[in-house]
Coordinates of C-alpha atoms in Angstrom, one line a residue:
Chain A
M1 CA 52.9 15.9 -101.1
C2 CA 52.1 18.1 -98.3
E3 CA 52.9 21.6 -96.9
L4 CA 54.5 22.4 -93.7
L5 CA 54.4 25.4 -91.3
G6 CA 56.3 26.3 -88.5
M7 CA 56.8 29.0 -85.8
S8 CA 59.9 29.8 -83.3
A9 CA 59.1 33.1 -81.2
N10 CA 60.8 34.7 -78.2
V11 CA 57.4 35.3 -76.5
P12 CA 54.3 33.6 -76.6
T13 CA 52.8 34.2 -80.3
D14 CA 49.7 33.0 -81.9
I15 CA 49.8 31.4 -85.0
C16 CA 46.3 32.4 -86.0
F17 CA 47.4 34.6 -89.0
S18 CA 49.8 32.1 -90.8
F19 CA 47.6 29.2 -89.9
T20 CA 44.5 30.6 -91.8
G21 CA 46.5 31.0 -94.7
L22 CA 48.1 27.3 -94.8
I23 CA 44.7 25.9 -94.0
Q24 CA 43.1 27.3 -97.2
R25 CA 45.4 25.1 -99.3
G26 CA 43.6 22.0 -97.6
G27 CA 41.5 21.7 -100.3
K28 CA 40.2 25.0 -100.9
T29 CA 43.5 27.2 -102.8
G30 CA 45.8 23.8 -102.7
P31 CA 45.2 20.0 -103.0
H32 CA 46.1 19.1 -99.6
R33 CA 42.8 17.7 -98.7
D34 CA 44.0 14.5 -96.9
G35 CA 44.2 15.8 -93.4
W36 CA 45.9 18.6 -91.1
G37 CA 47.1 18.9 -87.7
I38 CA 49.1 21.5 -85.6
T39 CA 51.1 21.0 -82.7
F40 CA 51.5 24.0 -79.8
Y41 CA 53.9 24.0 -77.1
E42 CA 53.2 25.4 -74.0
G43 CA 56.2 25.0 -71.6
K44 CA 57.4 21.5 -71.7
G45 CA 53.9 20.3 -72.7
F46 CA 52.2 20.4 -75.9
R47 CA 48.7 20.0 -77.2
T48 CA 47.5 18.8 -80.8
F49 CA 44.7 19.5 -83.1
K50 CA 44.5 17.0 -86.0
D51 CA 41.5 15.9 -88.4
P52 CA 41.9 13.4 -91.2
K53 CA 38.8 15.6 -92.9
P54 CA 40.2 18.6 -95.4
G55 CA 41.4 21.5 -93.5
Y56 CA 39.2 24.2 -95.3
Q57 CA 36.2 22.2 -94.1
S58 CA 37.1 21.2 -90.6
A59 CA 35.3 22.5 -87.7
I60 CA 38.5 22.1 -85.6
A61 CA 40.6 24.0 -88.0
R62 CA 38.2 26.9 -87.7
L63 CA 38.7 26.6 -83.8
V64 CA 42.4 26.8 -84.4
Q65 CA 41.9 30.0 -86.7
N66 CA 39.6 31.9 -84.1
Y67 CA 41.2 30.8 -81.0
P68 CA 44.6 32.4 -80.4
I69 CA 46.5 29.6 -78.5
K70 CA 49.9 31.3 -77.7
S71 CA 53.1 29.5 -78.1
K72 CA 56.9 29.8 -78.5
A73 CA 56.9 26.8 -80.8
V74 CA 54.5 25.0 -83.3
I75 CA 54.4 23.0 -86.2
S76 CA 51.4 22.3 -88.6
H77 CA 51.2 20.2 -91.5
I78 CA 48.3 19.7 -94.4
R79 CA 48.7 16.3 -96.0
Q80 CA 48.2 15.2 -99.7
A81 CA 48.6 11.4 -99.0
N82 CA 50.7 9.4 -101.1
R83 CA 51.9 6.7 -98.7
G84 CA 49.4 5.3 -96.0
E85 CA 45.6 5.8 -96.1
V86 CA 43.7 9.2 -95.1
N87 CA 43.3 8.2 -91.3
L88 CA 44.4 9.7 -87.9
E89 CA 47.2 7.6 -87.4
N90 CA 48.8 8.8 -90.6
T91 CA 48.0 12.4 -89.5
H92 CA 51.1 14.6 -89.5
P93 CA 52.4 16.2 -86.8
F94 CA 54.2 13.0 -84.6
T95 CA 55.1 13.5 -81.1
R96 CA 57.2 11.2 -79.3
E97 CA 59.1 11.5 -75.9
L98 CA 62.9 11.0 -75.9
W99 CA 65.1 12.3 -73.0
G100 CA 62.1 13.3 -70.9
K101 CA 61.3 15.9 -73.9
F102 CA 58.3 15.9 -76.2
W103 CA 59.3 15.9 -80.1
T104 CA 57.3 16.6 -82.8
F105 CA 58.1 16.0 -86.4
A106 CA 56.3 16.8 -89.9
H107 CA 57.7 15.8 -93.1
N108 CA 56.8 17.1 -96.6
G109 CA 58.2 14.7 -99.6
Q110 CA 58.7 11.2 -100.2
L111 CA 60.9 8.4 -99.8
S112 CA 61.7 5.0 -101.3
G113 CA 63.9 2.4 -100.4
F114 CA 63.0 2.5 -96.3
E115 CA 62.1 -1.2 -96.0
G116 CA 64.1 -2.7 -93.1
M117 CA 64.8 0.6 -91.6
D118 CA 65.6 -0.4 -88.3
T119 CA 63.6 1.8 -85.4
G120 CA 64.4 -0.3 -82.4
N121 CA 62.0 0.1 -79.8
H122 CA 60.1 3.6 -81.4
R123 CA 57.7 1.5 -83.5
P124 CA 55.7 3.1 -86.1
V125 CA 52.1 3.0 -85.7
G126 CA 50.8 4.3 -89.0
Q127 CA 51.7 3.3 -92.2
T128 CA 53.6 6.4 -93.6
D129 CA 57.4 6.8 -94.8
S130 CA 57.1 9.8 -92.7
E131 CA 56.3 8.6 -89.3
L132 CA 59.0 5.4 -90.1
A133 CA 61.7 8.2 -91.1
F134 CA 60.8 9.9 -87.4
C135 CA 61.0 6.5 -85.6
W136 CA 64.3 5.8 -87.2
L137 CA 65.5 9.3 -86.3
L138 CA 64.7 8.5 -82.9
K139 CA 66.5 5.2 -82.7
K140 CA 69.6 7.1 -84.0
L141 CA 69.4 9.4 -81.4
D142 CA 68.6 7.1 -78.8
D143 CA 71.7 5.1 -79.7
A144 CA 74.1 8.1 -80.3
Y145 CA 73.0 9.6 -77.0
P146 CA 71.6 7.0 -74.5
S147 CA 71.6 9.7 -71.8
P148 CA 70.1 13.1 -72.3
P149 CA 72.7 15.1 -74.3
E150 CA 74.1 18.5 -72.5
D151 CA 75.2 19.9 -76.1
M152 CA 72.0 20.4 -78.1
G153 CA 74.0 22.0 -80.8
D154 CA 75.8 18.9 -81.3
V155 CA 72.6 16.9 -81.3
Y156 CA 71.1 19.2 -84.3
R157 CA 74.1 18.5 -86.5
F158 CA 73.6 14.9 -85.8
I159 CA 70.1 15.0 -86.7
A160 CA 71.0 16.8 -89.9
S161 CA 73.6 14.5 -91.0
C162 CA 70.8 11.6 -90.5
C163 CA 68.8 13.8 -92.6
D164 CA 71.3 13.9 -95.6
Q165 CA 70.5 10.1 -95.5
L166 CA 67.1 10.6 -95.8
R167 CA 67.6 13.0 -98.5
G168 CA 69.4 10.2 -100.1
M169 CA 66.3 8.2 -100.6
G170 CA 64.1 11.0 -102.2
V171 CA 62.2 14.1 -101.1
F172 CA 62.8 14.9 -97.4
N173 CA 61.7 18.5 -96.2
M174 CA 61.2 18.2 -92.4
L175 CA 60.2 20.4 -89.6
L176 CA 61.3 19.3 -85.7
T177 CA 60.9 21.0 -82.6
D178 CA 61.5 19.8 -78.8
G179 CA 59.4 23.0 -77.8
E180 CA 62.4 25.0 -77.7
H181 CA 64.1 24.7 -80.7
V182 CA 62.5 24.7 -84.0
M183 CA 64.8 22.4 -86.5
T184 CA 64.3 22.5 -90.5
Y185 CA 65.9 20.2 -92.9
C186 CA 65.3 21.1 -96.7
T187 CA 65.4 19.1 -99.8
N188 CA 63.5 21.4 -102.2
H189 CA 60.5 23.5 -101.0
L190 CA 61.1 25.4 -97.8
Y191 CA 60.9 29.1 -97.2
W192 CA 61.2 31.2 -93.9
I193 CA 60.7 35.0 -92.7
T194 CA 61.9 36.6 -89.4
R195 CA 59.7 39.6 -88.4
K196 CA 60.6 41.9 -85.7
A197 CA 60.5 45.6 -85.2
P198 CA 59.6 47.7 -87.0
F199 CA 56.8 45.8 -87.7
G200 CA 54.8 46.2 -91.1
K201 CA 51.5 44.8 -92.6
A202 CA 51.3 41.3 -94.2
T203 CA 48.9 40.3 -96.6
L204 CA 47.8 36.5 -96.8
I205 CA 48.2 34.8 -100.5
D206 CA 45.4 32.3 -99.9
E207 CA 42.8 34.1 -98.3
D208 CA 41.3 37.7 -98.1
V209 CA 43.2 38.6 -94.8
E210 CA 45.7 41.7 -94.0
I211 CA 47.3 42.0 -90.3
N212 CA 49.3 44.8 -89.1
F213 CA 51.8 43.3 -86.8
Q214 CA 52.3 46.5 -85.4
E215 CA 49.2 46.5 -83.5
E216 CA 49.5 43.0 -82.7
T217 CA 53.5 43.1 -80.8
S218 CA 55.5 44.6 -78.5
P219 CA 58.5 46.0 -80.1
E220 CA 61.2 43.4 -78.3
D221 CA 59.1 40.5 -80.1
V222 CA 60.9 38.2 -82.6
V223 CA 58.7 35.5 -84.6
T224 CA 60.1 33.4 -87.3
V225 CA 57.7 31.5 -89.5
I226 CA 58.6 28.9 -91.7
A227 CA 56.8 27.3 -94.9
T228 CA 56.6 25.0 -98.0
Q229 CA 55.7 27.8 -99.8
P230 CA 55.5 31.7 -98.8
L231 CA 52.1 32.6 -97.1
T232 CA 51.9 36.4 -97.6
A233 CA 52.2 38.3 -101.0
N234 CA 54.0 41.8 -100.0
E235 CA 57.1 40.5 -97.8
A236 CA 60.5 38.8 -98.9
W237 CA 60.8 35.1 -97.7
N238 CA 64.4 33.5 -97.8
R239 CA 64.5 30.2 -99.5
M240 CA 66.4 27.2 -98.1
K241 CA 68.4 25.5 -100.2
P242 CA 68.7 21.4 -101.0
G243 CA 70.4 19.9 -98.2
E244 CA 70.4 22.9 -95.7
Y245 CA 69.2 22.9 -92.0
S246 CA 68.7 25.4 -89.9
V247 CA 67.9 25.7 -86.2
F248 CA 65.7 28.5 -84.6
H249 CA 65.5 29.6 -81.0
G250 CA 63.2 32.4 -79.6
G251 CA 62.5 33.3 -83.2
E252 CA 66.1 33.8 -84.2
L253 CA 68.2 31.5 -86.7
I254 CA 70.9 30.2 -84.2
E255 CA 72.7 27.9 -87.0
S256 CA 72.3 26.7 -90.3
N257 CA 74.7 24.5 -92.8
T258 CA 74.1 22.5 -95.8
A259 CA 74.8 19.1 -96.6
L260 CA 78.5 19.6 -98.2
L261 CA 79.7 20.8 -94.8
K262 CA 78.0 18.3 -92.7
D263 CA 78.9 15.1 -94.6
V264 CA 82.5 16.2 -93.8
S265 CA 82.2 17.1 -90.1
F266 CA 79.5 14.3 -89.5
A267 CA 80.8 11.1 -91.3
E268 CA 83.8 11.2 -89.1
A269 CA 82.1 12.2 -85.7
K270 CA 79.2 9.9 -86.0
P271 CA 80.1 6.8 -87.6
G272 CA 75.9 5.9 -87.1
C273 CA 74.9 8.2 -89.8
Q274 CA 77.3 8.0 -92.8
A275 CA 76.5 6.7 -96.1
P276 CA 73.0 8.0 -97.8
T277 CA 71.6 4.8 -98.6
S278 CA 72.5 2.4 -95.6
C279 CA 69.6 3.2 -93.4
S280 CA 68.8 -0.6 -91.9
Chain B
M1 CA 41.6 14.8 -56.7
C2 CA 40.4 14.4 -60.0
E3 CA 37.5 12.8 -61.8
L4 CA 37.6 10.1 -64.5
L5 CA 35.8 9.2 -67.7
G6 CA 36.1 6.5 -70.0
M7 CA 33.8 4.7 -72.7
S8 CA 34.2 1.5 -74.7
A9 CA 31.9 0.8 -77.2
N10 CA 31.0 -1.9 -80.2
V11 CA 30.6 0.8 -83.0
P12 CA 31.8 4.3 -83.2
T13 CA 30.1 6.4 -80.8
D14 CA 30.1 10.0 -79.3
I15 CA 30.7 10.8 -76.1
C16 CA 29.1 14.6 -76.2
F17 CA 26.3 13.7 -73.5
S18 CA 28.8 12.1 -70.8
F19 CA 31.5 14.8 -71.4
T20 CA 28.9 17.3 -70.9
G21 CA 28.1 16.1 -67.7
L22 CA 31.7 15.6 -66.5
I23 CA 33.1 19.1 -67.8
Q24 CA 30.5 21.0 -65.5
R25 CA 32.4 19.5 -62.5
G26 CA 35.3 21.1 -63.9
G27 CA 34.9 24.3 -61.8
K28 CA 31.2 24.8 -61.7
T29 CA 29.3 21.7 -60.0
G30 CA 32.6 20.5 -58.9
P31 CA 36.2 21.7 -57.8
H32 CA 38.2 20.1 -60.8
R33 CA 39.0 23.4 -62.3
D34 CA 42.9 22.9 -62.8
G35 CA 42.6 21.2 -66.4
W36 CA 41.0 18.7 -68.6
G37 CA 41.6 16.4 -71.3
I38 CA 40.0 14.0 -73.4
T39 CA 41.4 11.2 -76.2
F40 CA 39.7 9.7 -78.8
Y41 CA 40.8 6.8 -80.5
E42 CA 40.0 6.3 -84.5
G43 CA 41.4 3.2 -85.5
K44 CA 44.8 2.8 -84.4
G45 CA 45.2 6.6 -84.6
F46 CA 44.2 9.0 -81.6
R47 CA 43.5 12.6 -81.0
T48 CA 43.9 14.5 -77.4
F49 CA 42.1 17.7 -76.8
K50 CA 43.2 19.4 -73.5
D51 CA 43.4 22.9 -71.9
P52 CA 44.7 23.8 -68.3
K53 CA 41.9 26.1 -68.3
P54 CA 38.6 25.3 -66.0
G55 CA 36.9 22.8 -68.2
Y56 CA 33.5 24.7 -67.9
Q57 CA 34.8 27.9 -69.1
S58 CA 37.1 26.5 -72.0
A59 CA 36.1 27.0 -75.5
I60 CA 37.8 23.7 -76.8
A61 CA 35.9 22.3 -74.0
R62 CA 32.7 23.6 -75.7
L63 CA 33.8 22.4 -79.1
V64 CA 34.1 18.6 -77.7
Q65 CA 30.6 19.1 -76.5
N66 CA 29.1 19.9 -79.6
Y67 CA 31.1 18.2 -82.2
P68 CA 30.0 14.5 -82.2
I69 CA 33.8 12.8 -82.9
K70 CA 33.0 9.1 -83.0
S71 CA 35.2 6.6 -81.3
K72 CA 35.0 2.8 -79.7
A73 CA 37.4 4.0 -76.9
V74 CA 37.7 7.2 -75.3
I75 CA 39.3 8.6 -71.9
S76 CA 38.8 11.7 -70.3
H77 CA 40.2 13.5 -67.0
I78 CA 39.2 16.7 -65.0
R79 CA 42.1 17.8 -62.6
Q80 CA 42.2 19.2 -59.0
A81 CA 46.0 19.3 -58.8
N82 CA 47.5 18.2 -55.7
R83 CA 51.0 17.2 -57.2
G84 CA 52.6 19.4 -60.2
E85 CA 51.7 22.8 -61.2
V86 CA 48.7 23.5 -63.2
N87 CA 49.9 23.5 -66.6
L88 CA 50.0 21.4 -70.0
E89 CA 52.8 18.8 -69.3
N90 CA 50.5 18.0 -66.3
T91 CA 47.4 17.4 -67.8
H92 CA 45.9 14.4 -68.4
P93 CA 45.5 11.9 -70.2
F94 CA 49.0 11.0 -71.1
T95 CA 49.8 9.0 -74.2
R96 CA 52.6 7.0 -75.2
E97 CA 53.6 4.4 -77.7
L98 CA 54.7 0.8 -76.6
W99 CA 54.8 -2.2 -79.2
G100 CA 53.6 -0.3 -82.0
K101 CA 50.5 0.7 -80.4
F102 CA 49.4 4.1 -78.4
W103 CA 48.7 3.6 -74.8
T104 CA 46.4 6.4 -73.2
F105 CA 46.8 6.8 -69.3
A106 CA 44.6 9.0 -66.7
H107 CA 44.7 8.7 -62.8
N108 CA 42.5 9.9 -60.1
G109 CA 44.2 9.5 -56.7
Q110 CA 47.6 10.4 -55.0
L111 CA 50.4 8.4 -54.1
S112 CA 53.5 8.9 -52.1
G113 CA 56.8 7.3 -51.4
F114 CA 57.4 7.0 -55.3
E115 CA 60.7 8.7 -55.4
G116 CA 63.1 6.6 -57.1
M117 CA 60.7 4.7 -59.1
D118 CA 62.4 3.4 -62.2
T119 CA 61.0 4.3 -65.4
G120 CA 63.8 3.4 -67.7
N121 CA 63.7 5.0 -71.0
H122 CA 60.1 6.2 -70.3
R123 CA 61.0 9.4 -68.8
P124 CA 58.2 11.7 -67.4
V125 CA 58.0 15.3 -68.9
G126 CA 55.5 16.7 -66.0
Q127 CA 55.8 16.6 -62.2
T128 CA 52.9 14.5 -61.4
D129 CA 52.6 11.3 -59.8
S130 CA 50.5 10.2 -62.4
E131 CA 52.7 10.7 -65.3
L132 CA 55.4 8.7 -63.1
A133 CA 53.3 5.8 -62.6
F134 CA 52.1 5.7 -66.1
C135 CA 56.0 5.7 -67.3
W136 CA 56.7 3.2 -64.5
L137 CA 53.9 1.0 -65.5
L138 CA 55.3 1.1 -69.4
K139 CA 58.7 0.3 -68.3
K140 CA 57.3 -3.1 -66.5
L141 CA 55.7 -3.9 -69.7
D142 CA 58.9 -3.2 -71.8
D143 CA 60.8 -5.5 -69.3
A144 CA 58.2 -8.2 -69.2
Y145 CA 57.4 -8.3 -72.7
P146 CA 60.2 -6.9 -74.9
S147 CA 58.7 -8.0 -78.1
P148 CA 54.9 -7.1 -78.7
P149 CA 52.8 -9.7 -76.8
E150 CA 50.2 -12.1 -78.5
D151 CA 47.9 -12.9 -75.4
M152 CA 46.5 -9.3 -74.3
G153 CA 44.7 -11.2 -71.4
D154 CA 48.1 -12.1 -69.8
V155 CA 49.2 -8.2 -70.3
Y156 CA 46.3 -7.0 -68.5
R157 CA 46.6 -9.3 -65.6
F158 CA 50.0 -8.3 -65.4
I159 CA 49.1 -4.7 -65.8
A160 CA 46.7 -5.4 -62.6
S161 CA 49.6 -6.9 -60.6
C162 CA 51.5 -3.8 -61.1
C163 CA 48.5 -1.5 -60.4
D164 CA 48.1 -3.6 -56.8
Q165 CA 51.5 -2.2 -56.0
L166 CA 50.7 1.3 -56.9
R167 CA 47.6 0.9 -54.5
G168 CA 50.0 0.1 -52.1
M169 CA 51.4 3.8 -52.1
G170 CA 48.0 5.7 -52.0
V171 CA 45.2 6.2 -54.1
F172 CA 45.4 4.8 -57.5
N173 CA 42.0 4.8 -59.6
M174 CA 43.1 4.4 -63.4
L175 CA 41.8 4.1 -66.8
L176 CA 44.1 2.9 -69.6
T177 CA 43.4 1.9 -73.1
D178 CA 45.4 0.8 -76.2
G179 CA 42.3 2.1 -78.4
E180 CA 41.2 -1.5 -78.4
H181 CA 40.4 -2.4 -74.8
V182 CA 39.7 -0.1 -72.0
M183 CA 41.1 -1.1 -68.7
T184 CA 40.2 0.3 -65.3
Y185 CA 41.6 -0.3 -61.9
C186 CA 39.9 0.8 -58.8
T187 CA 41.1 2.0 -55.1
N188 CA 37.9 3.6 -54.2
H189 CA 35.6 5.7 -56.6
L190 CA 34.9 4.2 -60.1
Y191 CA 31.6 3.1 -61.2
W192 CA 30.4 1.8 -64.9
I193 CA 27.6 1.4 -66.7
T194 CA 26.2 -0.9 -70.0
R195 CA 23.8 0.5 -72.1
K196 CA 22.3 -1.8 -74.7
A197 CA 18.7 -2.3 -76.3
P198 CA 15.9 -1.9 -74.8
F199 CA 17.7 1.6 -74.7
G200 CA 16.0 4.3 -72.4
K201 CA 16.3 8.0 -71.5
A202 CA 18.8 9.3 -68.9
T203 CA 19.3 12.8 -67.2
L204 CA 22.7 14.3 -66.7
I205 CA 23.3 15.3 -62.6
D206 CA 25.5 18.1 -63.4
E207 CA 23.7 19.9 -66.1
D208 CA 19.8 19.8 -67.2
V209 CA 20.2 17.7 -70.1
E210 CA 18.0 14.7 -70.8
I211 CA 19.2 12.1 -73.8
N212 CA 16.8 9.2 -75.1
F213 CA 19.4 6.7 -76.3
Q214 CA 16.7 5.1 -78.1
E215 CA 16.8 7.9 -80.9
E216 CA 20.5 8.1 -81.1
T217 CA 21.4 4.5 -81.5
S218 CA 20.7 1.2 -83.3
P219 CA 19.7 -2.0 -81.4
E220 CA 23.3 -3.5 -81.8
D221 CA 25.0 -0.8 -80.2
V222 CA 27.0 -1.6 -76.8
V223 CA 28.3 1.2 -75.1
T224 CA 29.9 0.8 -71.6
V225 CA 30.8 4.5 -69.8
I226 CA 33.0 4.6 -66.8
A227 CA 33.2 7.5 -64.1
T228 CA 34.6 8.2 -61.0
Q229 CA 31.1 9.3 -59.6
P230 CA 27.6 8.3 -61.7
L231 CA 26.8 10.8 -64.4
T232 CA 23.0 10.1 -64.4
A233 CA 20.3 10.3 -61.9
N234 CA 18.2 7.5 -63.2
E235 CA 20.1 4.9 -64.1
A236 CA 21.6 2.1 -61.9
W237 CA 25.8 2.2 -62.2
N238 CA 27.9 -0.6 -60.6
R239 CA 30.2 0.3 -58.2
M240 CA 33.7 -1.3 -58.8
K241 CA 35.4 -2.4 -55.7
P242 CA 39.0 -1.6 -53.9
G243 CA 41.7 -3.5 -55.9
E244 CA 39.4 -4.5 -58.6
Y245 CA 40.7 -4.1 -62.4
S246 CA 38.0 -4.9 -65.3
V247 CA 38.9 -5.0 -68.8
F248 CA 36.1 -4.0 -71.5
H249 CA 36.3 -4.6 -75.2
G250 CA 33.8 -3.6 -77.7
G251 CA 31.3 -2.0 -74.9
E252 CA 31.4 -5.3 -72.7
L253 CA 33.1 -6.2 -69.8
I254 CA 35.1 -9.2 -70.7
E255 CA 37.5 -9.3 -67.8
S256 CA 37.2 -8.6 -63.9
N257 CA 39.0 -9.6 -60.7
T258 CA 40.2 -8.3 -57.3
A259 CA 43.5 -8.0 -55.9
L260 CA 43.3 -11.2 -53.7
L261 CA 43.2 -13.3 -56.7
K262 CA 46.1 -11.3 -58.8
D263 CA 48.3 -11.3 -56.0
V264 CA 48.3 -15.1 -56.0
S265 CA 48.5 -15.4 -59.7
F266 CA 50.7 -12.9 -60.9
A267 CA 53.2 -12.4 -57.6
E268 CA 54.2 -16.5 -59.0
A269 CA 54.2 -15.6 -62.5
K270 CA 55.6 -12.3 -63.0
P271 CA 58.5 -11.5 -60.3
G272 CA 58.8 -8.0 -61.6
C273 CA 55.6 -7.2 -60.0
Q274 CA 55.5 -8.6 -56.1
A275 CA 55.3 -6.6 -52.6
P276 CA 53.3 -3.7 -52.8
T277 CA 55.9 -1.3 -51.7
S278 CA 59.2 -2.6 -53.8
C279 CA 58.5 -0.1 -56.8
S280 CA 61.9 1.1 -57.6

């Protein structure tokens, strides 16, 4: 399997502390040694650092830990390969353009029965079920919204209904962002925490590092961190439910719902995403 | 304007020496201080390092200079902005997927009269004429080859005919790669050199660095480096002609031609790319 890390913030914020915790699990405190990646958005642009090497041994990961890149939307992933070789094209996150925006995706889990999924012109380059699922999602979005949509709330609800289908094929925990919103979808393991004033101290679980957020922030800062497993020992993380999706914007949770409600509302609204197994 | 750097090799080769020369021109020995980027292919995958900061001051550029990433196809760019703000979305190279392959593009020059160019579903994210030209090229390729083509020679000749059109709109020096071939197109400034056994020594123009390729290579290695201006003082670089395109594979020049011949052969073969100014 793999582990995910995401961040949404209302001001450009670095993720060095959380990333330092996650990357230890890339072969040192965890078994996810088959590559890692992290994507930072800055405005409409992004940059990704990735390496098929174990995160805890990677010189590039050390740079990311020590060089504070400030961003309002970040997605990171450490990999324990189950499908697809350990190489660069199979290393998450994956980024593609749609509607004049860059979309970045990372997945934790494993899918089955995905042969024949139609990805249209969004062709996978690597061999992972994850990139295939991402390309399939982009095709669904392209079909449902041939022109760039105005109501992004509607778009995220539609994506969630497609994620419900993917969950029908196995374990599908996901982080997705267009640089503005950070969307999550949970099958089994996904936690989140929102930090805002009054800020306190936090201690990493995986490395002997403590931070005093009070010294690093302004009183108006709001930052949400999302992770497969909590990264700090002394804070209360919220656990997401199976089938739950959430959308974060500017560090705040702005929408959340679970599969039961979505199945009712989206099966009717979007005939393209209905039965959990009809993914062709 | 900007400067380009490209590499094609028959074995995975690092570009630390040439990149060290180029990056000095990013604000130290040259005026190209508005960002830099470099894309390395490893198999079908790629990774890009980029920074909107001046290259010679960038901590990420220092990592790239000192951390030998071995690749058979590399494209790099240092920017002196003329159109589009200095930010990440306007920083070259640009990478997009087409036909299940990642294509990476960087441009030196300036175009005019490009308003209304049809890029279809390949929408630019930033504001540069360069990204717009890349998206327009992808649309042309998508239209001409709706399915992944088998004869890449035909594809590169078609791209060259499209580049002839772009040259009709201003200065268009280009590097383009799918990770296998590295294609160049020249309007005015582009040089190349192929290094193979017997290898000698080379000295950078922009930094006090000398390398003895004999110590760094095997006798079978073949490496071509392409640059806007020669990077070494003691070697004979080949200058490309206006309207000339070249395709390199495994370090060797495998195809080269100039606009005159292409205009004849492609105007007939591909009605989508004809008159130099009809780019809508």
